[in-house]
Tab-separated table of C-alpha atoms in Angstrom:
chain	number	residue	atom	x	y	z
K	1	MET	CA	97.676	50.227	83.077
K	2	HIS	CA	97.647	50.870	79.312
K	3	SER	CA	100.440	49.468	77.191
K	4	ASP	CA	101.880	52.926	76.491
K	5	GLN	CA	101.996	53.647	80.225
K	6	GLU	CA	103.629	50.279	80.779
K	7	GLN	CA	106.195	51.085	78.116
K	8	LYS	CA	107.008	54.435	79.751
K	9	LEU	CA	107.438	52.751	83.108
K	10	ARG	CA	109.573	50.032	81.525
K	11	GLU	CA	111.823	52.683	80.011
K	12	LYS	CA	112.015	54.491	83.337
K	13	ILE	CA	113.108	51.317	85.122
K	14	GLY	CA	115.617	50.663	82.347
K	15	ARG	CA	117.104	54.124	82.829
K	16	MET	CA	117.338	53.676	86.598
K	17	LEU	CA	119.200	50.405	86.161
K	18	ALA	CA	121.438	51.805	83.424
K	19	ASP	CA	122.305	54.753	85.643
K	20	GLY	CA	123.752	52.312	88.152
K	21	LEU	CA	121.000	51.733	90.685
K	22	GLN	CA	122.520	49.388	93.281
K	23	THR	CA	120.086	46.566	94.079
K	24	GLN	CA	120.233	43.631	96.468
K	25	THR	CA	120.896	40.713	94.140
K	26	GLU	CA	122.105	38.531	97.004
K	27	PRO	CA	121.236	36.431	98.857
K	28	PHE	CA	119.130	34.499	96.383
K	29	PRO	CA	116.216	32.920	98.281
K	30	GLU	CA	117.239	29.262	98.346
K	31	ASN	CA	113.916	27.907	99.551
K	32	ASP	CA	110.324	28.916	100.032
K	33	THR	CA	110.796	30.153	103.554
K	34	GLN	CA	113.335	32.699	102.364
K	35	PHE	CA	111.236	33.458	99.311
K	36	GLY	CA	108.223	34.065	101.537
K	37	GLN	CA	110.227	36.388	103.769
K	38	LEU	CA	111.217	38.420	100.758
K	39	LEU	CA	107.599	38.663	99.646
K	40	THR	CA	106.597	39.826	103.115
K	41	GLN	CA	109.217	42.570	102.955
K	42	LEU	CA	107.962	43.583	99.530
K	43	ARG	CA	104.386	43.838	100.796
K	44	ASP	CA	105.561	46.191	103.524
K	45	ILE	CA	106.901	48.623	100.953
K	46	ASP	CA	104.699	51.426	99.670
K	47	ALA	CA	103.332	50.122	96.368
K	48	LYS	CA	104.270	53.424	94.702
K	49	ASP	CA	107.868	53.308	95.887
K	50	LEU	CA	109.383	51.957	92.681
K	51	LYS	CA	112.990	52.384	93.714
K	52	ALA	CA	112.520	50.450	96.968
K	53	LYS	CA	110.837	47.625	95.065
K	54	LEU	CA	113.662	47.396	92.560
K	55	VAL	CA	116.339	47.497	95.233
K	56	LEU	CA	114.791	44.877	97.505
K	57	SER	CA	113.998	42.484	94.688
K	58	GLY	CA	117.519	42.795	93.275
K	59	PHE	CA	116.698	43.941	89.753
K	60	THR	CA	119.417	43.775	87.101
K	61	ASN	CA	119.223	44.855	83.474
K	62	SER	CA	121.080	41.788	82.230
K	63	PRO	CA	120.930	38.006	82.757
K	64	TYR	CA	122.352	36.885	86.082
K	65	GLY	CA	124.724	34.216	87.314
K	66	GLU	CA	126.419	31.259	85.677
K	67	ASP	CA	123.080	29.936	84.462
K	68	ARG	CA	122.290	33.271	82.798
K	69	MET	CA	118.935	33.488	84.554
K	70	ARG	CA	116.596	36.094	83.087
K	71	CYS	CA	112.954	37.153	83.065
K	72	GLN	CA	112.325	35.388	79.761
K	73	GLU	CA	112.339	31.969	81.446
K	74	CYS	CA	110.828	33.084	84.744
K	75	MET	CA	107.461	31.679	85.760
K	76	TYR	CA	106.052	35.091	86.477
K	77	TYR	CA	106.994	36.606	83.138
K	78	LEU	CA	104.271	37.224	80.559
K	79	VAL	CA	106.089	37.072	77.240
K	80	HIS	CA	103.770	39.143	75.088
K	81	ARG	CA	102.976	41.783	77.640
K	82	LYS	CA	106.609	41.901	78.807
K	83	TRP	CA	105.266	41.975	82.326
K	84	CYS	CA	106.197	40.517	85.706
K	85	ASP	CA	102.962	38.945	86.967
K	86	LEU	CA	104.142	38.346	90.527
K	87	PRO	CA	101.511	40.330	92.463
K	88	GLU	CA	104.082	41.811	94.843
K	89	LEU	CA	106.025	43.276	91.903
K	90	ALA	CA	103.547	43.714	89.028
K	91	LEU	CA	105.965	45.656	86.834
K	92	PRO	CA	106.749	45.976	83.124
K	93	VAL	CA	110.107	44.345	82.421
K	94	GLU	CA	112.422	43.345	79.597
K	95	PRO	CA	113.099	39.661	78.803
K	96	ASP	CA	116.826	39.984	79.523
K	97	TRP	CA	116.371	41.481	82.972
K	98	TRP	CA	116.433	39.458	86.166
K	99	CYS	CA	115.594	39.730	89.848
K	100	ARG	CA	116.082	37.428	92.811
K	101	LEU	CA	112.425	36.422	92.871
K	102	TRP	CA	113.151	34.449	89.740
K	103	ARG	CA	111.448	31.056	89.607
K	104	ILE	CA	111.244	28.593	86.794
C	1	MET	CA	73.251	-10.941	97.361
C	2	ALA	CA	76.577	-9.667	98.722
C	3	ASN	CA	76.900	-8.640	102.345
C	4	LEU	CA	78.771	-5.419	103.020
C	5	LEU	CA	79.929	-4.166	106.399
C	6	TRP	CA	81.362	-0.638	106.758
C	7	LEU	CA	83.205	0.450	109.900
C	8	GLN	CA	84.994	3.673	110.854
C	9	GLY	CA	88.251	3.958	112.777
C	10	GLY	CA	90.137	7.217	113.285
C	11	ALA	CA	87.999	9.091	110.826
C	12	CYS	CA	86.184	12.359	110.189
C	13	SER	CA	83.327	10.624	108.306
C	14	GLY	CA	84.296	12.495	105.148
C	15	ASN	CA	84.304	9.333	103.067
C	16	THR	CA	80.917	8.341	104.406
C	17	MET	CA	79.560	11.728	103.382
C	18	SER	CA	81.160	11.296	99.983
C	19	PHE	CA	79.737	7.774	99.590
C	20	LEU	CA	76.222	8.914	100.480
C	21	ASN	CA	76.465	11.428	97.626
C	22	ALA	CA	77.306	8.764	95.055
C	23	GLU	CA	75.323	8.951	91.829
C	24	GLU	CA	76.576	6.307	89.443
C	25	PRO	CA	75.582	4.106	91.103
C	26	SER	CA	74.035	5.744	94.144
C	27	ALA	CA	74.054	4.213	97.606
C	28	CYS	CA	70.417	3.211	97.056
C	29	ASP	CA	71.249	1.672	93.669
C	30	LEU	CA	73.735	-0.567	95.423
C	31	VAL	CA	70.858	-2.126	97.334
C	32	THR	CA	68.088	-2.112	94.748
C	33	ASP	CA	69.978	-2.718	91.510
C	34	PHE	CA	73.096	-4.569	92.548
C	35	GLY	CA	71.787	-6.665	95.420
C	36	ILE	CA	74.202	-5.406	98.017
C	37	ASN	CA	73.020	-6.016	101.539
C	38	ILE	CA	74.490	-3.358	103.778
C	39	LEU	CA	74.798	-5.248	107.045
C	40	TRP	CA	75.783	-2.170	108.992
C	41	HIS	CA	77.189	1.285	108.379
C	42	PRO	CA	77.853	4.000	110.996
C	43	SER	CA	75.343	6.366	109.424
C	44	LEU	CA	72.830	3.803	108.172
C	45	GLY	CA	72.935	0.856	110.555
C	46	VAL	CA	70.030	0.385	112.951
C	47	GLU	CA	71.560	-2.157	115.325
C	48	LEU	CA	72.928	-0.892	118.596
C	49	GLY	CA	74.662	-2.327	121.657
C	50	ASP	CA	74.331	-6.077	122.090
C	51	ASN	CA	72.638	-6.509	118.734
C	52	LEU	CA	75.542	-4.854	116.937
C	53	GLN	CA	78.091	-6.907	118.855
C	54	LYS	CA	76.238	-10.074	117.884
C	55	LEU	CA	76.196	-9.001	114.238
C	56	LEU	CA	79.931	-8.385	114.289
C	57	ARG	CA	80.632	-11.667	116.071
C	58	ASP	CA	78.529	-13.507	113.511
C	59	CYS	CA	80.569	-11.925	110.733
C	60	VAL	CA	83.774	-13.027	112.402
C	61	SER	CA	82.548	-16.581	112.989
C	62	GLY	CA	81.137	-16.976	109.502
C	63	ALA	CA	77.554	-17.341	110.685
C	64	ILE	CA	76.948	-14.334	108.445
C	65	ALA	CA	78.995	-14.315	105.249
C	66	LEU	CA	81.070	-11.151	105.141
C	67	ASP	CA	81.574	-10.595	101.431
C	68	ILE	CA	82.896	-7.028	101.557
C	69	PHE	CA	84.503	-5.374	104.535
C	70	VAL	CA	84.887	-1.625	104.027
C	71	PHE	CA	87.012	0.335	106.445
C	72	GLU	CA	87.205	4.114	106.690
C	73	GLY	CA	89.693	5.898	108.939
C	74	THR	CA	92.930	4.813	110.510
C	75	VAL	CA	93.582	1.857	112.721
C	76	VAL	CA	94.341	3.540	116.044
C	77	ASN	CA	96.958	1.755	118.140
C	78	ALA	CA	97.421	4.270	120.948
C	79	PRO	CA	97.992	4.117	123.796
C	80	ASN	CA	100.906	1.702	123.944
C	81	GLY	CA	99.604	-0.508	121.184
C	82	THR	CA	96.324	-1.283	122.956
C	83	GLY	CA	94.024	0.674	120.630
C	84	GLU	CA	91.981	1.789	123.627
C	85	TRP	CA	91.690	5.310	122.243
C	86	ASN	CA	89.287	3.988	119.638
C	87	ARG	CA	86.887	1.591	121.316
C	88	PHE	CA	83.903	0.266	119.404
C	89	ALA	CA	81.249	-2.284	120.279
C	90	GLY	CA	82.838	-3.235	123.562
C	91	ARG	CA	86.497	-3.413	122.659
C	92	PRO	CA	89.276	-1.708	120.702
C	93	MET	CA	88.329	-1.230	117.052
C	94	LYS	CA	91.661	-2.715	115.968
C	95	GLN	CA	90.599	-6.109	117.296
C	96	TRP	CA	87.434	-6.037	115.222
C	97	VAL	CA	89.442	-4.970	112.171
C	98	LYS	CA	91.892	-7.840	112.562
C	99	GLU	CA	89.153	-10.470	112.895
C	100	LEU	CA	86.789	-9.058	110.299
C	101	SER	CA	89.591	-8.714	107.734
C	102	ALA	CA	90.422	-12.383	108.235
C	103	ALA	CA	86.804	-13.313	107.583
C	104	ALA	CA	86.167	-10.978	104.635
C	105	GLY	CA	85.847	-11.987	101.022
C	106	TYR	CA	87.224	-8.586	100.026
C	107	THR	CA	88.647	-5.850	102.212
C	108	VAL	CA	88.396	-2.313	100.872
C	109	ALA	CA	90.143	0.676	102.457
C	110	ILE	CA	88.325	3.904	101.693
C	111	GLY	CA	90.088	7.256	101.989
C	112	ASP	CA	93.612	8.269	102.901
C	113	CYS	CA	93.329	7.373	106.565
C	114	ALA	CA	92.383	3.759	105.921
C	115	THR	CA	94.824	3.359	103.052
C	116	TRP	CA	98.016	5.029	104.299
C	117	GLY	CA	97.236	6.701	107.599
C	118	GLY	CA	96.470	10.118	106.136
C	119	ILE	CA	96.377	13.178	108.335
C	120	PRO	CA	96.155	11.299	111.679
C	121	ALA	CA	99.403	9.452	110.892
C	122	THR	CA	101.257	12.672	110.102
C	123	ALA	CA	104.229	13.235	112.391
C	124	PRO	CA	104.196	13.032	115.369
C	125	ASN	CA	101.256	10.629	114.883
C	126	PRO	CA	99.946	10.896	118.444
C	127	SER	CA	97.244	8.268	117.926
C	128	ASP	CA	99.818	5.773	116.611
C	129	SER	CA	97.661	5.418	113.524
C	130	GLN	CA	98.212	3.063	110.606
C	131	GLY	CA	96.502	2.350	107.330
C	132	LEU	CA	95.182	-1.147	106.778
C	133	GLN	CA	98.120	-2.313	104.699
C	134	PHE	CA	100.375	0.736	104.447
C	135	LEU	CA	101.823	3.391	106.688
C	136	LYS	CA	102.420	6.220	104.291
C	137	ARG	CA	104.415	4.621	101.433
C	138	ALA	CA	105.759	1.713	103.501
C	139	GLN	CA	103.877	-1.513	102.870
C	140	GLY	CA	102.770	-3.412	105.924
C	141	GLY	CA	100.436	-1.281	107.934
C	142	PHE	CA	98.114	-2.852	110.469
C	143	LEU	CA	97.331	-6.064	108.607
C	144	GLY	CA	100.869	-6.690	107.376
C	145	ALA	CA	102.287	-6.864	103.882
C	146	GLY	CA	101.252	-10.486	103.410
C	147	TYR	CA	97.573	-10.002	104.103
C	148	LYS	CA	95.125	-11.301	101.535
C	149	SER	CA	91.386	-11.482	101.826
C	150	LYS	CA	89.547	-14.734	101.179
C	151	ALA	CA	89.207	-13.782	97.517
C	152	GLY	CA	93.002	-13.723	97.301
C	153	LEU	CA	93.435	-9.972	96.935
C	154	PRO	CA	95.285	-7.619	99.225
C	155	VAL	CA	93.405	-4.671	100.646
C	156	ILE	CA	91.924	-2.695	97.765
C	157	ASN	CA	93.013	0.883	98.388
C	158	VAL	CA	90.686	3.671	97.303
C	159	PRO	CA	92.494	6.768	98.594
C	160	GLY	CA	91.448	10.398	98.582
C	161	CYS	CA	90.514	12.952	101.147
C	162	PRO	CA	87.763	12.121	100.598
C	163	ALA	CA	87.562	9.463	97.910
C	164	HIS	CA	85.223	10.436	95.078
C	165	PRO	CA	81.782	8.852	95.599
C	166	ASP	CA	81.894	7.044	92.265
C	167	TRP	CA	85.294	5.511	92.961
C	168	ILE	CA	83.788	3.980	96.079
C	169	SER	CA	80.527	2.748	94.652
C	170	GLN	CA	82.033	1.439	91.418
C	171	ILE	CA	84.640	-0.612	93.244
C	172	VAL	CA	82.012	-1.955	95.616
C	173	VAL	CA	79.817	-2.943	92.676
C	174	ALA	CA	82.753	-4.586	90.915
C	175	VAL	CA	83.537	-6.876	93.830
C	176	ALA	CA	79.875	-7.479	94.679
C	177	THR	CA	79.126	-8.646	91.159
C	178	GLY	CA	82.011	-11.070	91.071
C	179	ARG	CA	84.382	-8.942	89.014
C	180	GLY	CA	86.886	-8.371	91.782
C	181	GLY	CA	89.384	-10.550	89.963
C	182	ASP	CA	89.304	-8.173	87.023
C	183	LEU	CA	90.589	-5.294	89.108
C	184	ALA	CA	94.142	-4.371	88.157
C	185	LEU	CA	95.915	-2.786	91.101
C	186	ASP	CA	99.023	-0.615	91.026
C	187	ASP	CA	102.005	-0.926	93.373
C	188	LEU	CA	100.055	0.878	96.059
C	189	GLN	CA	97.077	-1.459	95.589
C	190	ARG	CA	94.946	1.242	93.998
C	191	PRO	CA	92.610	0.234	91.143
C	192	LYS	CA	94.408	1.262	87.969
C	193	THR	CA	91.163	2.165	86.283
C	194	PHE	CA	91.093	5.226	88.509
C	195	PHE	CA	94.668	5.789	89.544
C	196	GLN	CA	96.791	5.175	86.461
C	197	SER	CA	96.269	8.666	85.049
C	198	PHE	CA	97.128	11.953	86.704
C	199	THR	CA	94.988	14.644	88.255
C	200	GLN	CA	96.354	16.796	85.478
C	201	THR	CA	94.812	14.463	82.882
C	202	GLY	CA	91.813	16.408	81.652
C	203	CYS	CA	92.649	19.588	83.536
C	204	THR	CA	91.336	22.622	81.686
C	205	ARG	CA	94.545	24.473	82.537
C	206	ASN	CA	96.768	22.113	80.595
C	207	MET	CA	97.353	24.733	77.895
C	208	HIS	CA	98.736	27.069	80.527
C	209	PHE	CA	100.893	24.275	81.887
C	210	ALA	CA	102.259	23.662	78.406
C	211	TYR	CA	103.061	27.309	77.772
C	212	LYS	CA	104.389	27.893	81.290
C	213	VAL	CA	101.934	30.598	82.177
C	214	SER	CA	101.443	30.664	85.922
C	215	ALA	CA	98.407	31.488	88.023
C	216	THR	CA	99.587	33.710	90.833
C	217	GLU	CA	96.381	33.995	92.867
C	218	PHE	CA	93.571	31.558	93.712
C	219	GLY	CA	90.572	31.551	91.410
C	220	GLN	CA	92.346	33.253	88.525
C	221	ARG	CA	90.798	32.456	85.161
C	222	LYS	CA	94.160	31.929	83.523
C	223	GLY	CA	97.376	30.200	84.335
C	224	CYS	CA	98.545	26.871	85.673
C	225	LEU	CA	98.513	26.285	89.428
C	226	PHE	CA	101.603	24.057	89.433
C	227	TYR	CA	104.284	26.696	89.076
C	228	ASP	CA	103.564	28.900	92.051
C	229	LEU	CA	100.528	27.775	94.016
C	230	GLY	CA	101.671	24.295	94.948
C	231	CYS	CA	99.399	22.280	92.664
C	232	ARG	CA	100.394	18.611	92.640
C	233	GLY	CA	98.286	17.668	89.622
C	234	PRO	CA	101.222	16.617	87.435
C	235	MET	CA	102.545	14.229	90.117
C	236	THR	CA	99.318	12.869	91.580
C	237	HIS	CA	97.485	9.788	90.382
C	238	SER	CA	93.742	10.386	90.376
C	239	PRO	CA	90.914	10.841	87.878
C	240	CYS	CA	89.683	14.121	89.414
C	241	ASN	CA	89.564	15.795	86.005
C	242	ARG	CA	88.065	12.762	84.255
C	243	ILE	CA	85.388	11.857	86.783
C	244	LEU	CA	84.305	15.284	87.885
C	245	TRP	CA	83.157	16.220	91.354
C	246	ASN	CA	79.407	16.809	91.616
C	247	ARG	CA	79.447	16.127	87.851
C	248	GLN	CA	80.555	19.741	87.522
C	249	SER	CA	84.128	20.559	88.250
C	250	SER	CA	87.360	19.827	90.031
C	251	LYS	CA	89.665	21.726	92.300
C	252	THR	CA	92.006	22.774	89.525
C	253	ARG	CA	89.158	23.760	87.223
C	254	ALA	CA	87.870	26.001	89.981
C	255	GLY	CA	91.273	27.604	90.501
C	256	MET	CA	92.365	25.660	93.583
C	257	PRO	CA	95.583	23.629	93.579
C	258	CYS	CA	95.478	19.838	93.833
C	259	MET	CA	96.910	18.840	97.211
C	260	GLY	CA	97.910	15.362	96.087
C	261	CYS	CA	95.501	13.645	98.442
C	262	THR	CA	95.538	10.285	96.685
C	263	GLU	CA	99.249	9.804	97.286
C	264	PRO	CA	100.674	8.238	100.459
C	265	GLU	CA	102.687	11.318	101.443
C	266	PHE	CA	99.569	13.461	101.819
C	267	PRO	CA	99.567	15.834	103.651
C	268	PHE	CA	102.863	16.770	102.063
C	269	PHE	CA	105.797	18.237	103.995
C	270	ASP	CA	103.969	17.369	107.238
C	271	LEU	CA	101.931	20.557	106.850
C	272	ALA	CA	104.936	22.684	107.824
C	273	PRO	CA	104.124	26.401	107.693
C	274	GLY	CA	104.547	27.788	104.190
C	275	THR	CA	104.302	24.438	102.425
C	276	VAL	CA	100.571	24.387	101.684
C	277	PHE	CA	99.463	26.011	98.434
C	278	LYS	CA	103.019	27.097	97.663
C	279	THR	CA	105.245	25.346	95.164
C	280	GLN	CA	108.356	24.304	97.046
C	281	THR	CA	111.525	25.280	95.232
C	282	VAL	CA	115.265	24.920	95.570
C	283	MET	CA	117.132	27.832	94.010
C	284	GLY	CA	114.039	28.766	92.053
C	285	VAL	CA	113.414	25.279	90.600
C	286	PRO	CA	110.451	23.189	91.866
C	287	LYS	CA	111.449	20.467	94.337
C	288	ASP	CA	108.882	18.093	92.884
C	289	LEU	CA	108.847	18.077	89.114
C	290	PRO	CA	106.143	16.537	86.923
C	291	LYS	CA	106.373	12.737	87.067
C	292	GLY	CA	109.187	11.479	84.860
C	293	VAL	CA	110.691	14.899	84.083
C	294	ASP	CA	114.218	15.717	85.274
C	295	LYS	CA	115.590	19.142	86.133
C	296	LYS	CA	117.601	19.539	82.947
C	297	GLY	CA	114.640	18.601	80.782
C	298	TYR	CA	112.352	20.848	82.776
C	299	ILE	CA	114.569	23.891	82.283
C	300	ALA	CA	114.946	23.193	78.569
C	301	LEU	CA	111.206	22.719	78.211
C	302	THR	CA	110.504	25.958	80.031
C	303	GLY	CA	112.712	27.979	77.728
C	304	ALA	CA	111.116	26.475	74.630
C	305	ALA	CA	107.580	26.816	75.955
C	306	LYS	CA	108.019	30.434	76.976
C	307	ASN	CA	109.371	31.246	73.531
C	308	ALA	CA	106.418	29.544	71.882
C	309	ALA	CA	103.676	30.826	74.189
C	310	PRO	CA	100.831	32.490	72.263
C	311	LYS	CA	99.369	35.791	73.416
C	312	TRP	CA	96.009	34.318	74.389
C	313	ALA	CA	97.681	32.099	76.956
C	314	GLU	CA	98.428	35.194	79.013
C	315	GLU	CA	94.826	36.346	79.091
C	316	ASP	CA	91.747	35.164	80.965
C	317	LEU	CA	90.528	32.080	79.163
C	318	PHE	CA	87.373	31.295	81.105
C	319	VAL	CA	85.289	34.441	81.011
C	320	VAL	CA	81.725	34.927	82.181
């Protein structure tokens, strides 16, 4: 994906979240078993079904929780590309967003 | 001339295969250049049956000086403490181990099984296996915590699954040439010359570790394997990235996570499904942090590192 395409997709996701898309932010996967289950569910989703991906992974367009968790500190976040490198997501994101696949 | 006897207990022969691939020095160099007389080895020994039993009895009695006793594999105690599941040369192997260890100038445990019990001693440990002087991290093992060889050293532990060939041959040469007393051992009786540093020491992915860029799939040419793929390099004591395997590479250099096989807890998490090649986390934070780093420091470091990460760190570094 070219950077301009990524930017368009990033803006599209931003609009969906700003328009009030309800996503499943809870429960946060407390351990790897739960994390793995979530990944399995994500793999079962059609890779082109953006909305389903966002909903299941619990995307928010702002930092989350008391600890203000956000993409910027997440292990899967590529800072310069502004990209989530988790293969099951593989989406352009903003540093202040968050999802429940967050890992540090 | 130093006499060396090598026996195998509950073992897969992996350390023997590793040893026979040694290069500096090689197994042949041990004989020709360092004057080591290999009395018997499972893959090299020619004595069989009564002749082998006589050789072993002579080692026990002192008729043949046993300078170095090398043991590979676990001491098998099943069933019911008899050791009958692992018979060798006419009786349970554990009886030979007990008597030969008492007669040996130096006793060297090679590989995880002989050092801490390794995979056979993983719960539920059906073979009732022990390492020579440890069972996992608990000191004691088959010979007991107080055991010392005639040279005054405890069992010299050379762990690994398998141990690197050069770790084996260099330790054997050290004791055979009278430098056993120079060996500094750590709390787990591992030679510090090999096991003071970490697997991560010398890893070519250290830049990605520093900038918190994660590899998310095996064999990727970028990213650190610690964050997502269960690499134990930052917590494991071994020289795998200083003394390379086949003089070429290491697991982490090739894009495979370190499994921590030189530590007593290997295999970690008792091989429970989902624990191998996956960093175990609690609420998104790794359960096992790099040695000496606490959770608060780790989170602070991550934030700073991510902010400072250069663009190249996100791209393939090792291209062909």
